[in-house]
Short mmCIF file of C-alpha atoms in Angstrom, two decimals:
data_model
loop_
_atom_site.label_atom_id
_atom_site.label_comp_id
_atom_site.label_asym_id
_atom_site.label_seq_id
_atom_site.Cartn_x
_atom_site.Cartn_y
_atom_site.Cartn_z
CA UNK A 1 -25.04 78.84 -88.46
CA UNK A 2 -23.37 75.31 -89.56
CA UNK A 3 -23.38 72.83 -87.47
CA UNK A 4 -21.63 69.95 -87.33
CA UNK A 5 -22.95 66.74 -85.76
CA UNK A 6 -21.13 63.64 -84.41
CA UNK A 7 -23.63 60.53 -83.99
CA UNK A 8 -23.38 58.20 -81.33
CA UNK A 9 -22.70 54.33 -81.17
CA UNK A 10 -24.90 52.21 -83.44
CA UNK A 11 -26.42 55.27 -84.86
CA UNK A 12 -25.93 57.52 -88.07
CA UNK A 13 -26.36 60.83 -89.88
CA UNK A 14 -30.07 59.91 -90.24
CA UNK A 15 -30.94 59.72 -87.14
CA UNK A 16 -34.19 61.37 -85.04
CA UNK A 17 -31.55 64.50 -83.71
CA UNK A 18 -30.61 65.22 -86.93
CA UNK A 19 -34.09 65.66 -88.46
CA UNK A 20 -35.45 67.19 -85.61
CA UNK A 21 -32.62 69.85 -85.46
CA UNK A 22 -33.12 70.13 -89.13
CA UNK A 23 -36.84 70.95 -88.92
CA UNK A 24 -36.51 73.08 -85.56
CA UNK A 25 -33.69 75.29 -86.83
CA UNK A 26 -33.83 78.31 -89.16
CA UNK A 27 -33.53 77.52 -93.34
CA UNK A 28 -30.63 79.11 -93.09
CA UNK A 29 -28.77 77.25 -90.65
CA UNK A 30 -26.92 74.22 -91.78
CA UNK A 31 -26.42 70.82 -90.08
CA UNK A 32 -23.39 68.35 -91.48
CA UNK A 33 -24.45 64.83 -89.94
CA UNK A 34 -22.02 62.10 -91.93
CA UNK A 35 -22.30 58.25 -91.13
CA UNK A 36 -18.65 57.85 -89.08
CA UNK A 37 -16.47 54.55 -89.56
CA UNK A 38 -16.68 52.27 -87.11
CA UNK A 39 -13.10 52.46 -86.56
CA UNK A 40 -12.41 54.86 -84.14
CA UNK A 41 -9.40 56.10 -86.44
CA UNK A 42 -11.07 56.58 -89.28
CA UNK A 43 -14.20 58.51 -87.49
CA UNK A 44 -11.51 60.89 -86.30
CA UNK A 45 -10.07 61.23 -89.49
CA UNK A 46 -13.11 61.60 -91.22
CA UNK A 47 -14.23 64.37 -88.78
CA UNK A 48 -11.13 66.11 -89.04
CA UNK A 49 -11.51 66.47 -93.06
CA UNK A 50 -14.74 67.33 -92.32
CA UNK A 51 -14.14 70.33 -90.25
CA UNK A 52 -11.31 71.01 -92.42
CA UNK A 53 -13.49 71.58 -95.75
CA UNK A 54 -16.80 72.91 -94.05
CA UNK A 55 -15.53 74.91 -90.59
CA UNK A 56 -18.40 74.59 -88.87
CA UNK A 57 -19.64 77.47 -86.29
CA UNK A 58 -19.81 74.54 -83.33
CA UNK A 59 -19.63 70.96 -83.31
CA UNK A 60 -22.31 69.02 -81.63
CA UNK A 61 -22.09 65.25 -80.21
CA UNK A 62 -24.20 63.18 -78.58
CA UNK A 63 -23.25 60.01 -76.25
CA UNK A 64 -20.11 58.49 -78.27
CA UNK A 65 -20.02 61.51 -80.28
CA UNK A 66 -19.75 63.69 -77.69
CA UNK A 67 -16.38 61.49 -77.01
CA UNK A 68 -15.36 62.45 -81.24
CA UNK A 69 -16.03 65.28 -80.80
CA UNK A 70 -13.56 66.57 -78.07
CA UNK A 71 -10.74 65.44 -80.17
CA UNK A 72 -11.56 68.19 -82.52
CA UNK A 73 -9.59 70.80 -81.59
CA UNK A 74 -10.06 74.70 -82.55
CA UNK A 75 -13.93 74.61 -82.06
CA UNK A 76 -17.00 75.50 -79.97
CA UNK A 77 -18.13 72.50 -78.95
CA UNK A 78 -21.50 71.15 -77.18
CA UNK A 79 -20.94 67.68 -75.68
CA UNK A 80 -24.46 65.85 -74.95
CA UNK A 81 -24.84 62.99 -72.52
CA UNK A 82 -20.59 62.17 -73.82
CA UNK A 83 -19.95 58.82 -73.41
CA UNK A 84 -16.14 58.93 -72.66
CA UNK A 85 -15.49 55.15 -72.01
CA UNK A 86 -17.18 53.80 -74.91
CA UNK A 87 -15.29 50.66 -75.06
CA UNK A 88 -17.30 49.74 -71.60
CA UNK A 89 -19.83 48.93 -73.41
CA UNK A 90 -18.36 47.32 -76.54
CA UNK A 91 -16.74 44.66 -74.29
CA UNK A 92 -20.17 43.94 -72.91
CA UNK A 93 -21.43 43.39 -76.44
CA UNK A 94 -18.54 41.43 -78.27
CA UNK A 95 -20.14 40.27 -82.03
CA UNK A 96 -22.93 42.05 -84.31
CA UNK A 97 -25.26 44.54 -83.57
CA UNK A 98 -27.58 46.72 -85.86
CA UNK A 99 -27.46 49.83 -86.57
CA UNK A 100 -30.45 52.07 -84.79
CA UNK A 101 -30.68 54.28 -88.21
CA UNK A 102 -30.18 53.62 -91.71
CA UNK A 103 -26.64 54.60 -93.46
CA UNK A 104 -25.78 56.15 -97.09
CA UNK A 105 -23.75 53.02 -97.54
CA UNK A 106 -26.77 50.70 -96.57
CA UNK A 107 -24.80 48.96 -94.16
CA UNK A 108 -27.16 47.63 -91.07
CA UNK A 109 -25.10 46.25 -89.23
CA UNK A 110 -21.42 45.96 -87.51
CA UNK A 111 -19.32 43.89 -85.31
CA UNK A 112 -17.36 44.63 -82.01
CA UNK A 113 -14.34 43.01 -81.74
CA UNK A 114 -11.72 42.37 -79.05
CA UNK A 115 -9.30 44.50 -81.36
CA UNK A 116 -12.55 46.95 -82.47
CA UNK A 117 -12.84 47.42 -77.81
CA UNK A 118 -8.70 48.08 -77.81
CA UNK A 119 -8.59 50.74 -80.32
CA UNK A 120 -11.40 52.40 -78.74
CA UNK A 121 -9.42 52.13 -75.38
CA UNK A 122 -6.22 53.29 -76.66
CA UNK A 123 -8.27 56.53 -78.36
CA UNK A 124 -10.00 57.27 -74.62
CA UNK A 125 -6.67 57.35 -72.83
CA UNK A 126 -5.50 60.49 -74.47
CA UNK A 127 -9.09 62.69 -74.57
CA UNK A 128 -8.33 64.83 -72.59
CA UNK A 129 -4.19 65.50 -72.82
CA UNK A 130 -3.09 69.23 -73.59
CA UNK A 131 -5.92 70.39 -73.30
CA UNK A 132 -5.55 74.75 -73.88
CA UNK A 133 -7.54 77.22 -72.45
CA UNK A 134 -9.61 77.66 -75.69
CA UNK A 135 -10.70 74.16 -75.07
CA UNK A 136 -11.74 74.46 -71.59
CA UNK A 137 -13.57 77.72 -72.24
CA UNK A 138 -15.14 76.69 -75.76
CA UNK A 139 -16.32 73.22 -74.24
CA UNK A 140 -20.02 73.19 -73.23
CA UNK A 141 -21.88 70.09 -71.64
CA UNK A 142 -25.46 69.11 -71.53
CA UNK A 143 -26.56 66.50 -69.59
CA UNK A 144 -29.91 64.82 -68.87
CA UNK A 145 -30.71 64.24 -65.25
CA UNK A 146 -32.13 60.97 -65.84
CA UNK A 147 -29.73 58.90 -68.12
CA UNK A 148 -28.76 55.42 -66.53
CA UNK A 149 -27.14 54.37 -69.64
CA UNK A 150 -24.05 56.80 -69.56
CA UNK A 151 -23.16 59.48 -67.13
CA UNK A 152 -19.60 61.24 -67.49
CA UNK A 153 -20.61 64.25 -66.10
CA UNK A 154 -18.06 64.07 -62.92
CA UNK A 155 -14.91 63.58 -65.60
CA UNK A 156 -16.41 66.35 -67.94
CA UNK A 157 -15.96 68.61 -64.51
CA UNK A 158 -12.82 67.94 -63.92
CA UNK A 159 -11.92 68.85 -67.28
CA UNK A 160 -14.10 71.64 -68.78
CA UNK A 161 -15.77 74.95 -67.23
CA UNK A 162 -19.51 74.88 -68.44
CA UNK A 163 -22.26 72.47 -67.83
CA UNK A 164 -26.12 72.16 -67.70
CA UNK A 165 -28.57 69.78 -66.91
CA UNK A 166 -31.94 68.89 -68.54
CA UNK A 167 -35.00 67.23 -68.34
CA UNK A 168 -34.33 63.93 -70.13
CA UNK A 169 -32.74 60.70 -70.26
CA UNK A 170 -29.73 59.71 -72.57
CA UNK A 171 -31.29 60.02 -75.60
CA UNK A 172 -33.10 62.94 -76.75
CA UNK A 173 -36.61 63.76 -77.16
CA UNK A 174 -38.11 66.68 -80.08
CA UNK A 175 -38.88 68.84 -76.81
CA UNK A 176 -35.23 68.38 -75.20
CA UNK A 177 -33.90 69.62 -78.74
CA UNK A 178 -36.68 72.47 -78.74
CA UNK A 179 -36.50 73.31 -75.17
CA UNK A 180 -32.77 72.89 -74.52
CA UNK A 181 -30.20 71.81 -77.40
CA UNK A 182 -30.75 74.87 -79.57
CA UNK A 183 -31.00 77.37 -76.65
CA UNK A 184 -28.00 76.20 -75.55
CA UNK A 185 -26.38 76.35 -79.22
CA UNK A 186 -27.45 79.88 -79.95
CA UNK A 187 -26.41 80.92 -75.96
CA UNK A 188 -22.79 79.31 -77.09
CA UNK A 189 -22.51 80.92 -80.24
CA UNK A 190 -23.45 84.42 -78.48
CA UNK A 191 -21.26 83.64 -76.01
CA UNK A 192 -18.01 82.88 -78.57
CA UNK A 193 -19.04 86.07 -80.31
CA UNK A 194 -18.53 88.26 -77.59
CA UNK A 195 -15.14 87.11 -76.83
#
């Protein structure tokens, strides 16, 4: 199985998801986890030549990811805690924050902008436009009963088929990976087999 996994906000392809999933996973399963661009452009771009080159079996993103990851067409996708409206938040937090995780590039930091909140508004308003039945039946959500910080899981109704909850706040713990994340990925991948 390859995996690909899309990070959230002020986060990267280090962080504690993407070793835990690493360690709790088979050898011989495979999990892509790059450092996206701040720029909401770029990270789709990125992405895109991503999926392109590797074709990954599903597509997993958590929070802001989970918001990336939509806009990849043509694959199973698992969508945890999305945050759809990311630019909310930005506009909350105008100037620099650090990043949670460290980054190949060594970056630690980043600033949100005025412009940096627009371009992140302008890529929310079209989400969820054409989307095809492959989308809406390949489109699975987990969600965490608990999370204050983001909860989407109304507008992910309106728009997709398939949705669970767990035990767990926005961000995940080692046991909501163990206990639900990768039961949920293999029950996917059975599921897009079948069909």
């Amino acid at each position: 199985m390859k995996i690909l996994y899309v990070h959230g906000l002020s986060s990267s392809g280090a962080s504690s998801t993407v070793s835990n999933l690493k360690r709790l996973l088979s050898v011989e399963d495979t999990v892509i986890a790059p450092d996206l661009p701040i720029e909401p452009k770029k990270a789709v771009e990125l992405l895109s030549q991503i999926c392109k080159k590797e074709q990954p079996d599903i597509i997993v993103g958590t929070s802001m990811g989970g918001m990336f990851a939509q806009k990849l067409r043509g694959y199973p996708k698992l969508l945890i805690n999305p945050a759809f409206h990311v630019s909310g938040f930005m506009k909350n937090n105008i100037g620099i924050l650090p990043f949670l995780n460290p980054r190949k590039d060594g970056v630690s930091q980043f600033e949100i902008t005025e412009q940096l909140c627009a371009d992140y508004e302008q890529l929310e308003t079209t989400q969820f436009m054409n989307l095809d039945d492959f989308e809406k039946n390949n489109t699975f959500g987990l969600f965490g009963k608990y999370d204050v910080l983001v909860n989407c899981s109304n507008e992910f109704i309106q728009n997709y088929k398939f949705i669970r909850w767990f035990e767990g706040e926005h961000r995940l713990t080692t046991e909501n990976i163990r206990q639900d994340v990768i039961p949920y990925i293999q029950d996917i991948l059975n599921q897009v087999s079948m069909k």
